CSV table of C-alpha atoms and ligand atoms in Angstrom, one decimal:
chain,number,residue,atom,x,y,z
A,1,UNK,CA,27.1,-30.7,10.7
A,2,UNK,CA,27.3,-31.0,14.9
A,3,UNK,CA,27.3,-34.3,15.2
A,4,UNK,CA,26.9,-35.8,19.1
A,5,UNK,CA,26.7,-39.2,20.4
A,6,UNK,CA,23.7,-39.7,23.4
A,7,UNK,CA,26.8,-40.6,25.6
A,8,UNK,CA,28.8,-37.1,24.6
A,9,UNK,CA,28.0,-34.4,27.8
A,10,UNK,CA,27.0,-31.1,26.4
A,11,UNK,CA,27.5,-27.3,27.4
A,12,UNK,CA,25.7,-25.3,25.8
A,13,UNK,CA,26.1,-21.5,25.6
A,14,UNK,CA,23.8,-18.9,24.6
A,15,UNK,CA,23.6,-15.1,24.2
A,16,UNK,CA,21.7,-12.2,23.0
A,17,UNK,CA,21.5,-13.6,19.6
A,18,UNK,CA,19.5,-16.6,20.3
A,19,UNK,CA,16.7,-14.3,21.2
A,20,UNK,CA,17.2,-11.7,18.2
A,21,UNK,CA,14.9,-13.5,16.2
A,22,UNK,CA,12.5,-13.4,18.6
A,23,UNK,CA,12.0,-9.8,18.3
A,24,UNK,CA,14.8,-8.9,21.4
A,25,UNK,CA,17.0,-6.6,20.6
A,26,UNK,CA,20.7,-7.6,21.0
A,27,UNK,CA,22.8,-5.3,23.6
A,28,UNK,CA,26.2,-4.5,21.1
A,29,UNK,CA,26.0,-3.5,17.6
A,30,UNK,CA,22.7,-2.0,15.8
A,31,UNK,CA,20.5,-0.7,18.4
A,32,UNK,CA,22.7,-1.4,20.9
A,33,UNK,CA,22.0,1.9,23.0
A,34,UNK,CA,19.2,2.9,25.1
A,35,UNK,CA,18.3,6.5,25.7
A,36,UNK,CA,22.1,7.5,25.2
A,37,UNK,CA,22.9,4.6,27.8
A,38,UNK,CA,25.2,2.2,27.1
A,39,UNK,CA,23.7,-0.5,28.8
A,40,UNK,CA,26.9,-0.8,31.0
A,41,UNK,CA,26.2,2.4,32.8
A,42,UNK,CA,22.5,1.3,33.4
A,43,UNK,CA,23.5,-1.9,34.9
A,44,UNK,CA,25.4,-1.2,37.2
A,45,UNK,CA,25.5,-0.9,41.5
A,46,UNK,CA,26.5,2.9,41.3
A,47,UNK,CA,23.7,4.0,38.8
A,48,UNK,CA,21.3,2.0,41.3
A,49,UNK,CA,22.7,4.0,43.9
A,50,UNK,CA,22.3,6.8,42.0
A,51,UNK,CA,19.5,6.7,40.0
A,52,UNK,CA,17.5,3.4,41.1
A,53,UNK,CA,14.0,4.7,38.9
A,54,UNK,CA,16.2,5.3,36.1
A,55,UNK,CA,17.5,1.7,36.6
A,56,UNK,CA,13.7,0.6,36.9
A,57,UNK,CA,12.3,2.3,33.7
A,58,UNK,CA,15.1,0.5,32.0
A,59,UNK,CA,14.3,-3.4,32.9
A,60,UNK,CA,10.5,-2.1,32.8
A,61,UNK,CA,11.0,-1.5,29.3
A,62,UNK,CA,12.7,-4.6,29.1
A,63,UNK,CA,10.5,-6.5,30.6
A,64,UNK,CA,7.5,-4.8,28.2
A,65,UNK,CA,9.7,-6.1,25.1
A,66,UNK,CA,10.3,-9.6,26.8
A,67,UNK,CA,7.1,-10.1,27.9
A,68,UNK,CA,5.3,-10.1,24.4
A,69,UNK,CA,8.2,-12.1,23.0
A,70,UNK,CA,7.8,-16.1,22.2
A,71,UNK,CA,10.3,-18.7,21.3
A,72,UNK,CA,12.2,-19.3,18.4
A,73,UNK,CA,13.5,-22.3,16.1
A,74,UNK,CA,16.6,-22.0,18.2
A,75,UNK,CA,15.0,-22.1,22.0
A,76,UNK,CA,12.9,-25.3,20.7
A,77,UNK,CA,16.2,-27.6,18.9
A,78,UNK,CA,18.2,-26.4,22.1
A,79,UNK,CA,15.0,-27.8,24.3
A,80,UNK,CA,15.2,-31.3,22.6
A,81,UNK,CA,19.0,-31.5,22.4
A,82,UNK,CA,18.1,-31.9,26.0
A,83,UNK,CA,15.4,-34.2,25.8
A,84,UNK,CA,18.3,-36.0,24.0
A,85,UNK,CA,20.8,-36.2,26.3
A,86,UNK,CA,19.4,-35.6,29.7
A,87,UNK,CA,21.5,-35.6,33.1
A,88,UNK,CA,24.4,-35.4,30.2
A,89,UNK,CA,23.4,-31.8,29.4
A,90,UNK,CA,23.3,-28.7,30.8
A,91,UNK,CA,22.1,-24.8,29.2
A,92,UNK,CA,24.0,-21.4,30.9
A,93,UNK,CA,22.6,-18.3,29.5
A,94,UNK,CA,23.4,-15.1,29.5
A,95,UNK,CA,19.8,-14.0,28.6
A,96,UNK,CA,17.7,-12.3,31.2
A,97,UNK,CA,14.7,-13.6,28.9
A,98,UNK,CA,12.4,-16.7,29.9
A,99,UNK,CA,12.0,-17.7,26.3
A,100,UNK,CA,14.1,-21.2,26.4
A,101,UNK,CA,11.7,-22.0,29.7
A,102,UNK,CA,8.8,-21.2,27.5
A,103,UNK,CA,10.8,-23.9,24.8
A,104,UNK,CA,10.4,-26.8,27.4
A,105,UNK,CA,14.0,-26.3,28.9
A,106,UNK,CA,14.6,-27.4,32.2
A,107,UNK,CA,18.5,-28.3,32.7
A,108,UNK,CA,19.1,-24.3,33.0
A,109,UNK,CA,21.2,-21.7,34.0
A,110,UNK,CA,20.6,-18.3,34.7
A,111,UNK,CA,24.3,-17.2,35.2
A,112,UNK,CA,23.0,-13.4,34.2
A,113,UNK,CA,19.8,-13.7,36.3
A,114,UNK,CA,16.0,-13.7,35.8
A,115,UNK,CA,14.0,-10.5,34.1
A,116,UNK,CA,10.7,-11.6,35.9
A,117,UNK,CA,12.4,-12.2,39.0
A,118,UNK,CA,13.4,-9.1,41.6
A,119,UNK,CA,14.7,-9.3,45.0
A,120,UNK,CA,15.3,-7.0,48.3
A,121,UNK,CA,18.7,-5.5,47.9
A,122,UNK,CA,18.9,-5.1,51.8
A,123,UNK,CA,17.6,-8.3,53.6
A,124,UNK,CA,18.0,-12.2,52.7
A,125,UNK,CA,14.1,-12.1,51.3
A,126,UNK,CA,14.7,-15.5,47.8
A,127,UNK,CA,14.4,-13.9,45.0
A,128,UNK,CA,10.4,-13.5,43.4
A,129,UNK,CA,8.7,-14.0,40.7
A,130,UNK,CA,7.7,-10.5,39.3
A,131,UNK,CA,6.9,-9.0,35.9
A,132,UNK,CA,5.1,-5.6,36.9
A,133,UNK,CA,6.6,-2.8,35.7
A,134,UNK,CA,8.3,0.6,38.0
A,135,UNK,CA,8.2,3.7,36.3
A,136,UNK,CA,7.7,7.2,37.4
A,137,UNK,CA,5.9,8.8,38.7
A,138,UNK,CA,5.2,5.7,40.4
A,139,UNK,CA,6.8,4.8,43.8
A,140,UNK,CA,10.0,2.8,44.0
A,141,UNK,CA,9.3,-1.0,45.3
A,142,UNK,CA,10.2,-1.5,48.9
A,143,UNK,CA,10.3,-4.5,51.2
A,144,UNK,CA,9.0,-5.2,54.2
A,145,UNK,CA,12.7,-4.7,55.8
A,146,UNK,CA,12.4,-1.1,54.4
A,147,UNK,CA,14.8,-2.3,51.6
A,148,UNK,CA,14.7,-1.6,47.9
A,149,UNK,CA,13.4,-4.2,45.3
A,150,UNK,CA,15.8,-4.5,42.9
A,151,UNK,CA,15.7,-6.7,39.7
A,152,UNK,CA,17.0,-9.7,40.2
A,153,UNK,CA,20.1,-9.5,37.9
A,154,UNK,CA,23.4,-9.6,37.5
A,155,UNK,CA,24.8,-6.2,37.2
A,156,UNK,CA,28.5,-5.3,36.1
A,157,UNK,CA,30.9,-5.5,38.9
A,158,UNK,CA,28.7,-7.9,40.4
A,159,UNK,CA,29.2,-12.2,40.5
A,160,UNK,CA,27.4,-14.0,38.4
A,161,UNK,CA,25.0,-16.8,39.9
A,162,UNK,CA,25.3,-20.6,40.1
A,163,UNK,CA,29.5,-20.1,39.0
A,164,UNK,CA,30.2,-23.6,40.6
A,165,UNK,CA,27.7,-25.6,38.7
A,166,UNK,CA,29.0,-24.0,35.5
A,167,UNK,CA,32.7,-24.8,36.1
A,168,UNK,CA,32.0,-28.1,36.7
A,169,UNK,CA,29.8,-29.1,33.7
A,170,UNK,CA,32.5,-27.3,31.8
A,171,UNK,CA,35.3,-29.2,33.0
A,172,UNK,CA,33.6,-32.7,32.4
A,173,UNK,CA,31.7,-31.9,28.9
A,174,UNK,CA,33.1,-33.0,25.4
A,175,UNK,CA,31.0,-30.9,23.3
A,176,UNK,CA,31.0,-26.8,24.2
A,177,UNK,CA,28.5,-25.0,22.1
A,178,UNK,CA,28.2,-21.3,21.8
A,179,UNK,CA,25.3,-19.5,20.2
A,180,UNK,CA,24.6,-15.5,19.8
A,181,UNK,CA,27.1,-14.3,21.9
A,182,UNK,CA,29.5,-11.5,21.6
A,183,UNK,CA,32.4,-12.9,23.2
A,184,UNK,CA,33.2,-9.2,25.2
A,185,UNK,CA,31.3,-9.9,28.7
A,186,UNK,CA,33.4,-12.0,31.1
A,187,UNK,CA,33.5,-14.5,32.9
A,188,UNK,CA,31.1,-16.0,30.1
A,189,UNK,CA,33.9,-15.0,27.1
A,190,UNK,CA,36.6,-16.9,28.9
A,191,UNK,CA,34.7,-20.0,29.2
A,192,UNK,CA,35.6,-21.4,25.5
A,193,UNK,CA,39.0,-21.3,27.1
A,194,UNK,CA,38.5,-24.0,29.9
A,195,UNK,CA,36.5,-26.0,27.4
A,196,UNK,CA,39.0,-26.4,25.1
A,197,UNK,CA,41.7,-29.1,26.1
A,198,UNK,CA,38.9,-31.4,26.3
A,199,UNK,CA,36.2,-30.7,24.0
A,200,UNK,CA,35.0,-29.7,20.9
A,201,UNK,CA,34.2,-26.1,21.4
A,202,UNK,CA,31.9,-24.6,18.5
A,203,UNK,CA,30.4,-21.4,17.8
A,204,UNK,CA,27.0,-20.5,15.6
A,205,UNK,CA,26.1,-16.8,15.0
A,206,UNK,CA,26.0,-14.6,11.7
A,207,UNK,CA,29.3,-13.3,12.6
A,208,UNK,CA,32.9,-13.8,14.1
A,209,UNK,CA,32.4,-13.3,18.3
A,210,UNK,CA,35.6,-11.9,20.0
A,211,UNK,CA,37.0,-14.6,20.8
A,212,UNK,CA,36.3,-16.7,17.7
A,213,UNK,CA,39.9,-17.9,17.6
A,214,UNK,CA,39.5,-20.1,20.3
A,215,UNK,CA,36.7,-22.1,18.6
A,216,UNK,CA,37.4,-25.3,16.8
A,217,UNK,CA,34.4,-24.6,14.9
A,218,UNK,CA,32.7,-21.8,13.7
A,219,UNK,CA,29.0,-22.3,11.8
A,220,UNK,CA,27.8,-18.8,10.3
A,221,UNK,CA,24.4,-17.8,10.2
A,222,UNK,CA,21.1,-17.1,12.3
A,223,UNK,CA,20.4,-19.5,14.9
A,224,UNK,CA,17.2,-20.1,14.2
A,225,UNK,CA,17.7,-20.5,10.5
A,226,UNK,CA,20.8,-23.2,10.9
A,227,UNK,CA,20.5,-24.9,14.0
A,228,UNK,CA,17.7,-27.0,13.2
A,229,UNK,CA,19.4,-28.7,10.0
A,230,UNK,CA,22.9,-28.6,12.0
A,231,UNK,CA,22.7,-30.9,14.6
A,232,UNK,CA,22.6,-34.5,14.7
A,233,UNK,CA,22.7,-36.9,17.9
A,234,UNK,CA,23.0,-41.0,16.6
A,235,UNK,CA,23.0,-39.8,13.5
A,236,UNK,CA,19.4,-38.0,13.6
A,237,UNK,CA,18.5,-34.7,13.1
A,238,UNK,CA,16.8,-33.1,16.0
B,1,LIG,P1,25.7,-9.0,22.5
B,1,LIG,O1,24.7,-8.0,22.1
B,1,LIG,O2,27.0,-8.5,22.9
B,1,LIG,O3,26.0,-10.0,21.3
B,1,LIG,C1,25.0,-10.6,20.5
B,1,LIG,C2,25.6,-11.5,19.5
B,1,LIG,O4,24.5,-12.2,18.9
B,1,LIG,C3,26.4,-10.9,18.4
B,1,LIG,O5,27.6,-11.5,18.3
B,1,LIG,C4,25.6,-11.1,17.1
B,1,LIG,O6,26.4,-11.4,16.0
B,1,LIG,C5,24.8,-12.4,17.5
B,1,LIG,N1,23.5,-12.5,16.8
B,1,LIG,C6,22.7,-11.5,16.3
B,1,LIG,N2,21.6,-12.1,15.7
B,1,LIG,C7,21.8,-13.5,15.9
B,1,LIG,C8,21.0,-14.6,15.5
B,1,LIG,N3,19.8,-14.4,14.8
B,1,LIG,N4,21.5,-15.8,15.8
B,1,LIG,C9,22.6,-16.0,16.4
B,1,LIG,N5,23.4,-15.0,16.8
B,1,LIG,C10,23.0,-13.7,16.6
B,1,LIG,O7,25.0,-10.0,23.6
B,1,LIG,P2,25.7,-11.0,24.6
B,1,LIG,O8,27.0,-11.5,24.1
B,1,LIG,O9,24.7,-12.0,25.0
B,1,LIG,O10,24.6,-8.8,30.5
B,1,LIG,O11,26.0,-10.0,25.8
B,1,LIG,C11,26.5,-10.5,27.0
B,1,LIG,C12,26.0,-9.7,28.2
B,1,LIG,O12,26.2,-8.3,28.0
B,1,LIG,C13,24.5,-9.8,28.4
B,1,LIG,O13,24.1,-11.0,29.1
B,1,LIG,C14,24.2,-8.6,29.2
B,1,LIG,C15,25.0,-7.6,28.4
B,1,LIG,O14,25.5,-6.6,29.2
B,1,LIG,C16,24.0,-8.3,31.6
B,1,LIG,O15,23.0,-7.6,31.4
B,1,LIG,C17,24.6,-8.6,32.9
């Protein structure tokens, strides 16, 4: 049992996983390849520069899957942990996915970006909403500017967004919760690391992450079978 006071500040991490049982495929393990891709060498600056329609057809399909997708037990407990403990709590993910939005969370974190965002990858344009979908033989996107619009993620080799926020929360939480995540992808795998001279740092998936060694706690099953029952703030379930 996760048990948290009201007063306890909480970081919550999530992954893939938390949207697996939403009908999202996870990137690593089963299914884990797209066309022969891994998805590594999709996103990525140099297959944009190389290929950008390729890189299109791939977050198109994405965005297809995501798009019929709704929350899960897991999106809704992490929306009221919130509810819970307020300015005390903040959510990073990793997912591109808008389901814990569509849950009622607002204390967010995009650190991967947005799926149903894209931006210009030439001119200052803020990032837009989006969710239509670039495949050939359609035309690229272009801006105004003459630019290419580009999803609005973080690609590999790139820095993930809203880093400063993140290390702070880190530094000043007592509870550090991890769900669905692999624990391979940096700088998100490292963060257990900073959590843990200060805070209970706690992992829930149906299997070891990584990193798993650098949990004080490890909870084993599907997140949106166990997390309902599994956490408890004053003594209440959630
Ligand atoms: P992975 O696909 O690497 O890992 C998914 C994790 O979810 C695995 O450890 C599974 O055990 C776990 N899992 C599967 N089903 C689950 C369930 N029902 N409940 C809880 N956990 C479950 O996904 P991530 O670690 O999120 O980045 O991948 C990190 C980043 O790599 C992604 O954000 C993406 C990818 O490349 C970008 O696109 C930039």
């Amino acid at each position: 049992m996760i048990e948290i006071s009201s007063n306890d500040r909480a970081f919550v991490l999530t992954g893939a996983g938390v949207s697996a049982e939403s009908g999202i495929p996870t990137f690593r393990g089963v299914g884990g390849l797209w066309r022969n891709y891994r998805i590594e060498e999709v996103a990525c600056p140099r297959a944009w520069q190389r290929d950008p329609s390729l890189v299109w057809e791939f977050y198109s399909m994405r965005r297809r899957a995501a798009s019929k997708a709704k929350p899960n037990a897991a999106h809704f407990v992490l929306a009221r942990l919130e509810k819970a403990l307020g300015e005390r709590f903040l959510l990073c993910t990793q997912n591109v996915d808008n389901l814990h939005e569509q849950a009622g969370s607002n204390r967010l974190v995009h650190m991967h970006g947005e799926l149903f965002k894209s931006r210009c990858d030439s001119c200052s344009r803020m990032p837009f909403p989006d969710s239509k979908t670039y495949e050939p033989p359609d035309d690229m996107p272009r801006c105004e500017c003459g630019g290419r619009i580009r999803p609005h993620i973080c690609w590999f080799g790139e820095v993930p967004f809203e880093m400063d926020r993140i290390f702070a929360e880190i530094a000043r939480c007592a509870v550090f919760l991890v769900i669905g995540t692999s624990g391979v992808v940096e700088p998100a795998a490292s963060f257990v690391q900073l959590a843990s001279g200060h805070a209970r740092t706690i992992y829930v998936g149906p299997e070891d992450p990584w990193n798993a060694r650098a949990f004080s706690e490890c909870y084993s099953g599907k997140a949106g079978e166990i997390l309902p029952g599994l956490i408890k703030v004053d003594g209440k379930a959630l």
